[in-house]
Amino acid sequence: MSTLWVGTSWKMTKTLAEGRAWARGLREHLAGRTPAGVQPFVIPSFTATTAVAEELGEDSPVLLGVQNAHWEDAGAWTGEVSVPQAKDAGARIVEIGHSERREHFGETVETTRRKVAAALRHGLTPLLCIGESAAVKEAGGSSGFILEQAGGALDGLTADELSRVVIAYEPIWAIGETGRPATVEELVDPFAALGAEYSGKVTGLLYGGSVNLDNAAGLLGIEHVTGLFVGRTAWQLEGYLELLRIAAEHAGS
Ligand code: PGA
């Protein structure tokens, strides 16, 4: 079975001290060992990138990421951070196209395509987030919508480039405080559609949106799901450690 990627984005949370404490705790817990069959990753906010890299230490089994990066390598782009800068700070993953960025910051299929290309160009893993709104879901358009988002962002990649991409399916209606957890039944069809297109061709097909300690095992049991991308439940280290344990158990089963 494929390695299960289990990670968290902290979104716009945590001070440096909080971020350091979380990362230090994780390092102490893992003690240099990767949980069998599991690839852990953490995506702090930009300010905490180097602090978390320091706390995780060199040769950490935990991959570090950033929540966004610009498609250009450098230049007059006030407020932006480039992929080479992210890499310089220790990042190995670039999260791209989270629905909050699409909704509030004008991220489009075209900008996600450019950012995926930039991440690949510099040897980082693009973590492409896709997901439909409640309205699209109610109209029965979920699978078509997410395939279009993914297809647009990954357009023109070689098989080798595609093999370095991770896709996270995160239905907007299931994300955050206002979201409601998706049921396994609701996710079977979208993952069947994604699996038909991308299974075996990308590094991973993750699920995200209100993942918690009660639903994680069931979500990992859905065909084609090879990991979890988690917000709130993993912001407390104990929650994240428990998710790693659940995933390791699943990987071993
Ligand atoms: P949540 O966030 O787990 O807090 O719903 C998920 C996400 O936005 O990736």
PDB file of N, CA, C and O and ligand atoms in Angstrom, residues 7-9 11 95 98-100 129 168 170-171 174-177 179 207-212 229-235, ligand 1:
ATOM      1  N   GLY A   7      -0.657  15.270   7.526  1.00  0.00           N
ATOM      2  CA  GLY A   7      -0.061  16.547   7.875  1.00  0.00           C
ATOM      3  C   GLY A   7      -1.080  17.592   8.250  1.00  0.00           C
ATOM      4  O   GLY A   7      -2.294  17.391   8.129  1.00  0.00           O
ATOM      5  N   THR A   8      -0.538  18.710   8.714  1.00  0.00           N
ATOM      6  CA  THR A   8      -1.401  19.803   9.145  1.00  0.00           C
ATOM      7  C   THR A   8      -0.916  21.136   8.613  1.00  0.00           C
ATOM      8  O   THR A   8       0.286  21.368   8.490  1.00  0.00           O
ATOM      9  N   SER A   9      -1.855  21.994   8.272  1.00  0.00           N
ATOM     10  CA  SER A   9      -1.560  23.408   8.044  1.00  0.00           C
ATOM     11  C   SER A   9      -2.070  24.157   9.262  1.00  0.00           C
ATOM     12  O   SER A   9      -3.202  23.940   9.694  1.00  0.00           O
ATOM     13  N   LYS A  11      -2.625  27.245   9.227  1.00  0.00           N
ATOM     14  CA  LYS A  11      -3.321  28.453   8.753  1.00  0.00           C
ATOM     15  C   LYS A  11      -2.703  29.676   9.461  1.00  0.00           C
ATOM     16  O   LYS A  11      -1.504  29.722   9.668  1.00  0.00           O
ATOM     17  N   GLU A  95       2.031  24.317  -0.348  1.00  0.00           N
ATOM     18  CA  GLU A  95       0.577  24.167  -0.436  1.00  0.00           C
ATOM     19  C   GLU A  95       0.067  25.173  -1.479  1.00  0.00           C
ATOM     20  O   GLU A  95       0.468  26.336  -1.475  1.00  0.00           O
ATOM     21  N   HIS A  98      -5.479  26.335  -1.697  1.00  0.00           N
ATOM     22  CA  HIS A  98      -6.476  26.069  -0.648  1.00  0.00           C
ATOM     23  C   HIS A  98      -7.714  26.923  -0.916  1.00  0.00           C
ATOM     24  O   HIS A  98      -7.602  28.064  -1.386  1.00  0.00           O
ATOM     25  N   SER A  99      -8.870  26.425  -0.578  1.00  0.00           N
ATOM     26  CA  SER A  99     -10.115  27.137  -0.923  1.00  0.00           C
ATOM     27  C   SER A  99     -10.172  28.522  -0.274  1.00  0.00           C
ATOM     28  O   SER A  99     -10.778  29.445  -0.814  1.00  0.00           O
ATOM     29  N   GLU A 100      -9.523  28.665   0.901  1.00  0.00           N
ATOM     30  CA  GLU A 100      -9.505  30.004   1.521  1.00  0.00           C
ATOM     31  C   GLU A 100      -8.716  30.983   0.663  1.00  0.00           C
ATOM     32  O   GLU A 100      -9.040  32.172   0.591  1.00  0.00           O
ATOM     33  N   CYS A 129      -4.535  21.769  -3.471  1.00  0.00           N
ATOM     34  CA  CYS A 129      -5.834  21.596  -2.818  1.00  0.00           C
ATOM     35  C   CYS A 129      -6.955  21.891  -3.813  1.00  0.00           C
ATOM     36  O   CYS A 129      -6.912  22.892  -4.532  1.00  0.00           O
ATOM     37  N   ALA A 168      -4.800  17.196  -2.494  1.00  0.00           N
ATOM     38  CA  ALA A 168      -5.680  17.098  -1.324  1.00  0.00           C
ATOM     39  C   ALA A 168      -7.086  17.518  -1.746  1.00  0.00           C
ATOM     40  O   ALA A 168      -7.292  18.659  -2.177  1.00  0.00           O
ATOM     41  N   GLU A 170     -10.437  18.689  -0.609  1.00  0.00           N
ATOM     42  CA  GLU A 170     -10.995  19.312   0.586  1.00  0.00           C
ATOM     43  C   GLU A 170     -12.286  20.033   0.218  1.00  0.00           C
ATOM     44  O   GLU A 170     -12.256  21.211  -0.168  1.00  0.00           O
ATOM     45  N   PRO A 171     -13.418  19.342   0.310  1.00  0.00           N
ATOM     46  CA  PRO A 171     -14.674  20.001  -0.031  1.00  0.00           C
ATOM     47  C   PRO A 171     -14.900  21.217   0.867  1.00  0.00           C
ATOM     48  O   PRO A 171     -14.729  21.128   2.092  1.00  0.00           O
ATOM     49  N   ALA A 174     -16.965  21.121   3.981  1.00  0.00           N
ATOM     50  CA  ALA A 174     -16.507  20.285   5.100  1.00  0.00           C
ATOM     51  C   ALA A 174     -15.374  20.934   5.900  1.00  0.00           C
ATOM     52  O   ALA A 174     -14.898  20.362   6.878  1.00  0.00           O
ATOM     53  N   ILE A 175     -14.934  22.112   5.481  1.00  0.00           N
ATOM     54  CA  ILE A 175     -13.743  22.727   6.086  1.00  0.00           C
ATOM     55  C   ILE A 175     -14.096  23.703   7.208  1.00  0.00           C
ATOM     56  O   ILE A 175     -15.015  24.507   7.074  1.00  0.00           O
ATOM     57  N   GLY A 176     -13.320  23.646   8.272  1.00  0.00           N
ATOM     58  CA  GLY A 176     -13.329  24.704   9.285  1.00  0.00           C
ATOM     59  C   GLY A 176     -14.554  24.716  10.190  1.00  0.00           C
ATOM     60  O   GLY A 176     -15.406  23.826  10.152  1.00  0.00           O
ATOM     61  N   GLU A 177     -14.619  25.784  11.014  1.00  0.00           N
ATOM     62  CA  GLU A 177     -15.680  25.923  12.027  1.00  0.00           C
ATOM     63  C   GLU A 177     -17.076  25.827  11.412  1.00  0.00           C
ATOM     64  O   GLU A 177     -18.002  25.301  12.030  1.00  0.00           O
ATOM     65  N   GLY A 179     -17.846  24.293   8.654  1.00  0.00           N
ATOM     66  CA  GLY A 179     -18.033  23.077   7.860  1.00  0.00           C
ATOM     67  C   GLY A 179     -18.673  21.969   8.665  1.00  0.00           C
ATOM     68  O   GLY A 179     -18.711  22.020   9.892  1.00  0.00           O
ATOM     69  N   TYR A 207      -7.319  13.399   1.836  1.00  0.00           N
ATOM     70  CA  TYR A 207      -8.608  14.011   2.164  1.00  0.00           C
ATOM     71  C   TYR A 207      -8.408  15.055   3.261  1.00  0.00           C
ATOM     72  O   TYR A 207      -7.626  14.836   4.200  1.00  0.00           O
ATOM     73  N   GLY A 208      -9.113  16.178   3.151  1.00  0.00           N
ATOM     74  CA  GLY A 208      -9.083  17.190   4.200  1.00  0.00           C
ATOM     75  C   GLY A 208     -10.440  17.828   4.396  1.00  0.00           C
ATOM     76  O   GLY A 208     -11.238  17.936   3.449  1.00  0.00           O
ATOM     77  N   GLY A 209     -10.710  18.278   5.625  1.00  0.00           N
ATOM     78  CA  GLY A 209     -11.981  18.931   5.957  1.00  0.00           C
ATOM     79  C   GLY A 209     -12.591  18.282   7.176  1.00  0.00           C
ATOM     80  O   GLY A 209     -13.115  17.171   7.080  1.00  0.00           O
ATOM     81  N   SER A 210     -12.472  18.956   8.341  1.00  0.00           N
ATOM     82  CA  SER A 210     -13.047  18.438   9.589  1.00  0.00           C
ATOM     83  C   SER A 210     -12.624  17.004   9.909  1.00  0.00           C
ATOM     84  O   SER A 210     -13.420  16.216  10.419  1.00  0.00           O
ATOM     85  N   VAL A 211     -11.379  16.683   9.593  1.00  0.00           N
ATOM     86  CA  VAL A 211     -10.850  15.387  10.037  1.00  0.00           C
ATOM     87  C   VAL A 211     -10.732  15.442  11.556  1.00  0.00           C
ATOM     88  O   VAL A 211     -10.239  16.436  12.107  1.00  0.00           O
ATOM     89  N   ASN A 212     -11.197  14.416  12.230  1.00  0.00           N
ATOM     90  CA  ASN A 212     -11.057  14.373  13.684  1.00  0.00           C
ATOM     91  C   ASN A 212     -10.696  12.956  14.128  1.00  0.00           C
ATOM     92  O   ASN A 212     -10.554  12.055  13.288  1.00  0.00           O
ATOM     93  N   PHE A 229      -5.151  15.603   5.389  1.00  0.00           N
ATOM     94  CA  PHE A 229      -4.629  16.958   5.541  1.00  0.00           C
ATOM     95  C   PHE A 229      -5.552  17.654   6.531  1.00  0.00           C
ATOM     96  O   PHE A 229      -6.750  17.799   6.287  1.00  0.00           O
ATOM     97  N   VAL A 230      -4.978  18.073   7.649  1.00  0.00           N
ATOM     98  CA  VAL A 230      -5.797  18.378   8.814  1.00  0.00           C
ATOM     99  C   VAL A 230      -5.539  19.785   9.347  1.00  0.00           C
ATOM    100  O   VAL A 230      -4.390  20.218   9.415  1.00  0.00           O
ATOM    101  N   GLY A 231      -6.598  20.453   9.735  1.00  0.00           N
ATOM    102  CA  GLY A 231      -6.482  21.740  10.398  1.00  0.00           C
ATOM    103  C   GLY A 231      -6.619  21.565  11.896  1.00  0.00           C
ATOM    104  O   GLY A 231      -5.727  21.037  12.574  1.00  0.00           O
ATOM    105  N   ARG A 232      -7.792  21.974  12.414  1.00  0.00           N
ATOM    106  CA  ARG A 232      -7.984  22.142  13.854  1.00  0.00           C
ATOM    107  C   ARG A 232      -7.565  20.964  14.730  1.00  0.00           C
ATOM    108  O   ARG A 232      -6.947  21.160  15.775  1.00  0.00           O
ATOM    109  N   THR A 233      -7.908  19.758  14.314  1.00  0.00           N
ATOM    110  CA  THR A 233      -7.625  18.602  15.185  1.00  0.00           C
ATOM    111  C   THR A 233      -6.129  18.442  15.459  1.00  0.00           C
ATOM    112  O   THR A 233      -5.732  17.934  16.512  1.00  0.00           O
ATOM    113  N   ALA A 234      -5.297  18.905  14.512  1.00  0.00           N
ATOM    114  CA  ALA A 234      -3.856  18.686  14.658  1.00  0.00           C
ATOM    115  C   ALA A 234      -3.123  19.893  15.240  1.00  0.00           C
ATOM    116  O   ALA A 234      -1.907  19.853  15.413  1.00  0.00           O
ATOM    117  N   TRP A 235      -3.857  20.968  15.533  1.00  0.00           N
ATOM    118  CA  TRP A 235      -3.171  22.154  16.044  1.00  0.00           C
ATOM    119  C   TRP A 235      -2.680  21.930  17.464  1.00  0.00           C
ATOM    120  O   TRP A 235      -1.722  22.554  17.910  1.00  0.00           O
TER     121      TRP A 235
HETATM  122  P1  PGA B   1     -10.090  21.659   9.298  1.00  0.00           P
HETATM  123  O1  PGA B   1      -9.260  22.366   8.120  1.00  0.00           O
HETATM  124  O2  PGA B   1      -9.453  20.309   9.513  1.00  0.00           O
HETATM  125  O3  PGA B   1      -9.941  22.558  10.464  1.00  0.00           O
HETATM  126  O4  PGA B   1     -11.503  21.546   8.799  1.00  0.00           O
HETATM  127  C1  PGA B   1      -8.940  21.607   6.985  1.00  0.00           C
HETATM  128  C2  PGA B   1      -8.256  22.445   5.944  1.00  0.00           C
HETATM  129  O5  PGA B   1      -8.682  23.568   5.666  1.00  0.00           O
HETATM  130  O6  PGA B   1      -7.260  21.974   5.360  1.00  0.00           O
END
